[in-house]
Coordinates of N, CA and C in Angstrom, one line a residue:
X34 N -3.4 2.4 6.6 CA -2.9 1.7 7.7 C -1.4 2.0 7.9
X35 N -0.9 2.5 8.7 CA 0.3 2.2 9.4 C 1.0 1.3 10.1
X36 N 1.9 0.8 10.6 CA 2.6 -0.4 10.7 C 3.2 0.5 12.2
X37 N 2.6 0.0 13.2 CA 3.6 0.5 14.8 C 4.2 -0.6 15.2
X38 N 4.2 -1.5 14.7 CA 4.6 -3.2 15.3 C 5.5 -3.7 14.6
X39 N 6.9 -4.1 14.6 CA 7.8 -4.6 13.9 C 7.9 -4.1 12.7
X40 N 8.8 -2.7 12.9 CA 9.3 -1.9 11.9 C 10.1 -1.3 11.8
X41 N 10.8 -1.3 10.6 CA 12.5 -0.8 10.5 C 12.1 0.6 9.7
X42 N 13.2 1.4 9.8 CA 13.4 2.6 8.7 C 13.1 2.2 7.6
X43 N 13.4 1.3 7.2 CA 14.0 0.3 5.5 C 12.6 0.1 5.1
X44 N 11.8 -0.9 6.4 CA 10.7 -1.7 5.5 C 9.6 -0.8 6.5
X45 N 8.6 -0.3 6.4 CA 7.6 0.4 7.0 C 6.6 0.9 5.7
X46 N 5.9 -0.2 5.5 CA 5.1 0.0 3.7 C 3.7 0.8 4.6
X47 N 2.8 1.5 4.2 CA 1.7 2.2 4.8 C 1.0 1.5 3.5
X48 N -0.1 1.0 4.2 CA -1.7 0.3 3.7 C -2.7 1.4 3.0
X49 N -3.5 0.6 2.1 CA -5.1 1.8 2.1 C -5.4 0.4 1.9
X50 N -6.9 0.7 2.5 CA -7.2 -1.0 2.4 C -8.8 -0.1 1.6
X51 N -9.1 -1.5 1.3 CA -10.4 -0.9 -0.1 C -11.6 -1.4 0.8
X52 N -11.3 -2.4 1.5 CA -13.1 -2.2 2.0 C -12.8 -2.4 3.4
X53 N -13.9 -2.2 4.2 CA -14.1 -2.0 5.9 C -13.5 -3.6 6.2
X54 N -12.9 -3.7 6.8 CA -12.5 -4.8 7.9 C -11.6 -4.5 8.8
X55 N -11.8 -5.7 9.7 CA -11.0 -5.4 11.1 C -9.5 -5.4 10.6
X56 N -8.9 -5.1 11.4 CA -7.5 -4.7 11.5 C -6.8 -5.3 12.8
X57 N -5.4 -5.6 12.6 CA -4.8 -6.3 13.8 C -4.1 -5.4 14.3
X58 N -3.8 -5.5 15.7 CA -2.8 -4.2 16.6 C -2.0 -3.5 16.3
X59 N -1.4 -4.7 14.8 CA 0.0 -4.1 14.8 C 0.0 -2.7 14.0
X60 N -1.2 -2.2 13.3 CA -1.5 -1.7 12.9 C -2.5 -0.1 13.1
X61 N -2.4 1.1 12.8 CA -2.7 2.2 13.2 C -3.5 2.5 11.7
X62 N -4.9 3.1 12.0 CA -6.0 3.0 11.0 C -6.1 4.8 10.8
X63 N -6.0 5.4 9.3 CA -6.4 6.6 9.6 C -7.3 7.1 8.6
X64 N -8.3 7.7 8.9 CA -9.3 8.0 8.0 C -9.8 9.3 8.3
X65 N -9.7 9.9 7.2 CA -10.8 11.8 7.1 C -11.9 11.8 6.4
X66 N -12.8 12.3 6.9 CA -14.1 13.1 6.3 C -13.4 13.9 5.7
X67 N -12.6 15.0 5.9 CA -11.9 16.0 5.1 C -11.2 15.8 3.7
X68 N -10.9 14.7 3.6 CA -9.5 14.3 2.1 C -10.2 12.7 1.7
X69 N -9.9 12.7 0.5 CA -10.0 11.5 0.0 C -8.9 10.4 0.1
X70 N -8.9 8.6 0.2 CA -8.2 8.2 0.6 C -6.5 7.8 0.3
X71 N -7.3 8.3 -1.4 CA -5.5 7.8 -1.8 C -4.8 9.2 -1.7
X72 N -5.3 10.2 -1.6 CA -4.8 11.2 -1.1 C -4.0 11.0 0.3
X73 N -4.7 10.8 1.3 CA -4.5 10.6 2.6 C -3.3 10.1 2.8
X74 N -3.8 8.7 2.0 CA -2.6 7.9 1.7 C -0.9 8.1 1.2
X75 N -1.2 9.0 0.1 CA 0.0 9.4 -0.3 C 1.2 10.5 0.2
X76 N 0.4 11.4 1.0 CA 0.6 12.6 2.3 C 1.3 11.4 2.8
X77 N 1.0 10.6 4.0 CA 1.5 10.2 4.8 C 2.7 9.6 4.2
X78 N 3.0 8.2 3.1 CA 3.5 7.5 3.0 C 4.8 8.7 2.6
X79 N 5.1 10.1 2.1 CA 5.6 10.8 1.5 C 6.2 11.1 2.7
X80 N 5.2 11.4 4.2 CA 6.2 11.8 5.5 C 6.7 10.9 6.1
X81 N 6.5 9.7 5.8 CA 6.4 8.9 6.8 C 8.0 8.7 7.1
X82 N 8.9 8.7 6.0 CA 10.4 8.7 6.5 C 10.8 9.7 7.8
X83 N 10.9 10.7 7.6 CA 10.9 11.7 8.5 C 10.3 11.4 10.1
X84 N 9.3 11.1 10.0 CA 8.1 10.7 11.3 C 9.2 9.5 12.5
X85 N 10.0 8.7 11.2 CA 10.3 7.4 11.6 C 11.5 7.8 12.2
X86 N 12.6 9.1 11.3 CA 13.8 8.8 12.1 C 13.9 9.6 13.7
X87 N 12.5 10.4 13.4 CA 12.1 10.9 14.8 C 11.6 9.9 16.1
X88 N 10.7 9.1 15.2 CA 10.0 8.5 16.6 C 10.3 7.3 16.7
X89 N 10.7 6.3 15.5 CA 10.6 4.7 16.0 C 11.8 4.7 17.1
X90 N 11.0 3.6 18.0 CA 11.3 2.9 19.2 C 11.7 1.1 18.8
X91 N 13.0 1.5 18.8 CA 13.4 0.2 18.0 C 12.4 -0.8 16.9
X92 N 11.5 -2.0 17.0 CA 11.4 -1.8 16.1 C 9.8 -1.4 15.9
X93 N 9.5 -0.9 17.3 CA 7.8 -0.3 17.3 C 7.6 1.4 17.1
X94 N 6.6 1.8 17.1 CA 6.4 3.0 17.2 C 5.2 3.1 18.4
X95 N 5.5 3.9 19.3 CA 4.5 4.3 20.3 C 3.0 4.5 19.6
X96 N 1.9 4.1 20.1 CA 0.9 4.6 19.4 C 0.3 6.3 19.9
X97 N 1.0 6.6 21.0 CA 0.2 8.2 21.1 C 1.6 9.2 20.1
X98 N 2.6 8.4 19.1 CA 3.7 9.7 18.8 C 3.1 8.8 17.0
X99 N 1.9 8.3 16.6 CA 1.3 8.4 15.7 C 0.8 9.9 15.0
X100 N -0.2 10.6 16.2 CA -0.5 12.1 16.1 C 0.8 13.1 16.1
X101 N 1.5 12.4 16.3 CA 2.7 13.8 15.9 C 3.0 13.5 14.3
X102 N 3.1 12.8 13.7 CA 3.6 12.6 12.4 C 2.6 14.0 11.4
X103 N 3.7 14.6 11.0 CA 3.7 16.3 10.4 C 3.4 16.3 8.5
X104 N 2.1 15.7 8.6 CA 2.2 15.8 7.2 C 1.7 17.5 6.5
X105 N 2.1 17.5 5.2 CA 1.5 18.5 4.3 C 0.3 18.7 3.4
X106 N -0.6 19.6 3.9 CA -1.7 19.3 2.8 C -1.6 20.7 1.7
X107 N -1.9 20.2 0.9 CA -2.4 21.3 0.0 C -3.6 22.1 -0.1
X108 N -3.5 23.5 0.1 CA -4.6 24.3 -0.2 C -5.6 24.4 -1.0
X109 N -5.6 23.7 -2.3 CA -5.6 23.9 -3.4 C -6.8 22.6 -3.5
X110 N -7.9 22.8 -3.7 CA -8.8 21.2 -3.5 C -8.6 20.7 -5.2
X111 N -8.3 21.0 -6.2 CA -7.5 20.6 -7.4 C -6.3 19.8 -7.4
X112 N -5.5 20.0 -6.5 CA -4.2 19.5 -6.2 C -4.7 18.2 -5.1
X113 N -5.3 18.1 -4.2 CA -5.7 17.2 -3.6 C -6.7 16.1 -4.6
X114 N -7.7 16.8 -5.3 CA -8.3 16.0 -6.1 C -7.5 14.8 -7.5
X115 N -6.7 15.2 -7.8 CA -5.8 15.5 -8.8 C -4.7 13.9 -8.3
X116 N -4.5 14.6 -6.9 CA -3.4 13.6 -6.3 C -3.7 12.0 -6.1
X117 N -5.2 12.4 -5.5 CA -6.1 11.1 -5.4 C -6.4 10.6 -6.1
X118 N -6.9 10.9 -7.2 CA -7.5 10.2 -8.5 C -5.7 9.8 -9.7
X119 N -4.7 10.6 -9.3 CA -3.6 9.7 -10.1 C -3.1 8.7 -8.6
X120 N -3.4 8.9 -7.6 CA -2.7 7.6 -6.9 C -4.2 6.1 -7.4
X121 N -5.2 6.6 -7.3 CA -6.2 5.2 -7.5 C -6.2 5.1 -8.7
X122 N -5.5 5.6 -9.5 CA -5.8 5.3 -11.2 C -4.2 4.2 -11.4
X123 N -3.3 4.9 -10.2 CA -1.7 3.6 -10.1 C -2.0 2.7 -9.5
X124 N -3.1 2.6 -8.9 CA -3.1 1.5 -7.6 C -3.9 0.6 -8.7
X125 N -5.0 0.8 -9.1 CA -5.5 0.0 -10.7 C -5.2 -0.4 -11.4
X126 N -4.1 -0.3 -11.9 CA -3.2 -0.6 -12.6 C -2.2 -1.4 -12.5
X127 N -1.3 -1.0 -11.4 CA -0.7 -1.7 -10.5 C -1.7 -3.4 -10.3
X128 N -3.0 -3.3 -9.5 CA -3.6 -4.6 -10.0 C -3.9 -5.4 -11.2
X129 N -4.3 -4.4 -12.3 CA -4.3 -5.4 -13.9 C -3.4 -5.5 -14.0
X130 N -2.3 -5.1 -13.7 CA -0.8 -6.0 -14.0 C -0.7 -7.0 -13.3
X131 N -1.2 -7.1 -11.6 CA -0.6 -7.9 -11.5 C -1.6 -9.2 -11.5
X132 N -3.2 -9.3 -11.7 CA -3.8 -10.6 -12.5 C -3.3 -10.5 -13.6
X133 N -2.9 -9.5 -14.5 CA -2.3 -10.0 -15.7 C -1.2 -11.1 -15.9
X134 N -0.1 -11.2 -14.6 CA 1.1 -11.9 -14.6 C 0.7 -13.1 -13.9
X135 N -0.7 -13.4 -13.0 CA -1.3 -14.6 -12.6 C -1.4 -15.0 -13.9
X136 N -2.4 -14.4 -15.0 CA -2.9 -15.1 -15.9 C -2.1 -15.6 -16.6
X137 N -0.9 -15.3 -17.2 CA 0.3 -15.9 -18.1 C 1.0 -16.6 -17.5
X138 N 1.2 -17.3 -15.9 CA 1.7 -18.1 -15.2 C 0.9 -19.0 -14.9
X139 N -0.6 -18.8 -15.5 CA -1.0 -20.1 -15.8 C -1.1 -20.3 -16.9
X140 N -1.0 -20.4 -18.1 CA -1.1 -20.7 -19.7 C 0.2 -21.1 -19.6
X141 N 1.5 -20.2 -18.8 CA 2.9 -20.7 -19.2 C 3.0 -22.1 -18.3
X142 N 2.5 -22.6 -17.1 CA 2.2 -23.8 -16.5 C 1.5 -24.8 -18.0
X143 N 0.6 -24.4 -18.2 CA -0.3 -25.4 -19.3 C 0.4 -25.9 -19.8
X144 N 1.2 -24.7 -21.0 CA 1.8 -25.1 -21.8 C 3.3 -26.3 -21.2
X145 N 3.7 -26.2 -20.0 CA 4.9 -26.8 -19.7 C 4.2 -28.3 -19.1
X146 N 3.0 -27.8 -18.7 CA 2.4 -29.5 -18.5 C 2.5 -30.1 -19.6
X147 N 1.7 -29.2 -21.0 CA 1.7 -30.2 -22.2 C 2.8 -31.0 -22.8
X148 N 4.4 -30.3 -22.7 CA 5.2 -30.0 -23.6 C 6.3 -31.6 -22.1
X149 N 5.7 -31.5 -20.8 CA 6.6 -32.5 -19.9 C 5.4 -33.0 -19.2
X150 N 4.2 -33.6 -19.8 CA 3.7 -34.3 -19.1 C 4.2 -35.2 -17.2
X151 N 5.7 -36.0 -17.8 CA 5.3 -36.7 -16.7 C 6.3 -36.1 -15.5
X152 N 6.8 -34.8 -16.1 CA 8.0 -34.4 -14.6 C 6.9 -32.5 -14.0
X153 N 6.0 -32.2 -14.9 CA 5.6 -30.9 -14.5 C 4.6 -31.3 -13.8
X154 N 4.2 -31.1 -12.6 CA 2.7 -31.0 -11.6 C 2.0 -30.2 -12.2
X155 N 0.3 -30.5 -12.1 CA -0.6 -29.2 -12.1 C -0.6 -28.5 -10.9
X156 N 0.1 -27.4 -11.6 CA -0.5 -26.2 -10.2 C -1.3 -24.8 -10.4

């Protein structure tokens, strides 16, 4: 997913979303039969600086100057395979870390309920 709707140079994060659902306007959906997605993904998010000092329209992007954005692919279906499977093997990761830091912000709650019963809330 791309971001055409309230976007700066600075902040313009690009999406892969993991399962089918709708999408809101502000947003530009791209998907290939040709490439795999964290591939796809990582192409774009790599051009996307360049794309932006070309086209954004203050803080939107036109949706027909979407298809101009000039990514690079590699010839090489090794290099494309390769790319995809270490971006979804970060993006995995990236999530057990981050239930990991849920799960110790609740035991570290527990323990602060136990230790101040009457000033710490359960949350």
């Amino acid at each position: 997913m791309i971001p055409i709707s309230g976007v700066s140079r600075n902040n313009c994060e690009v999406k892969i979303l993991k399962t089918n659902s709708l999408v809101d306007g502000r947003y530009v959906c791209v998907n290939s039969k040709n490439y795999p997605p964290y591939f796809l993904f990582s192409v774009i998010e790599y051009s996307l600086p360049n794309f932006l000092s070309r086209y954004l329209q203050t803080i939107n992007i036109a949706f027909e100057d979407i298809g101009r954005m000039k990514i690079k692919i590699p010839t090489d279906d090794r290099v494309i395979y390769l790319l995809d499977k270490s971006m979804q093997a970060m993006d995995e990761n990236q999530e057990r870390i981050e239930n990991q830091i849920i799960e110790l912000q609740k035991i570290k709650n527990f323990f602060l309920q136990k230790m101040f019963p009457e000033t710490h809330t359960n949350k």
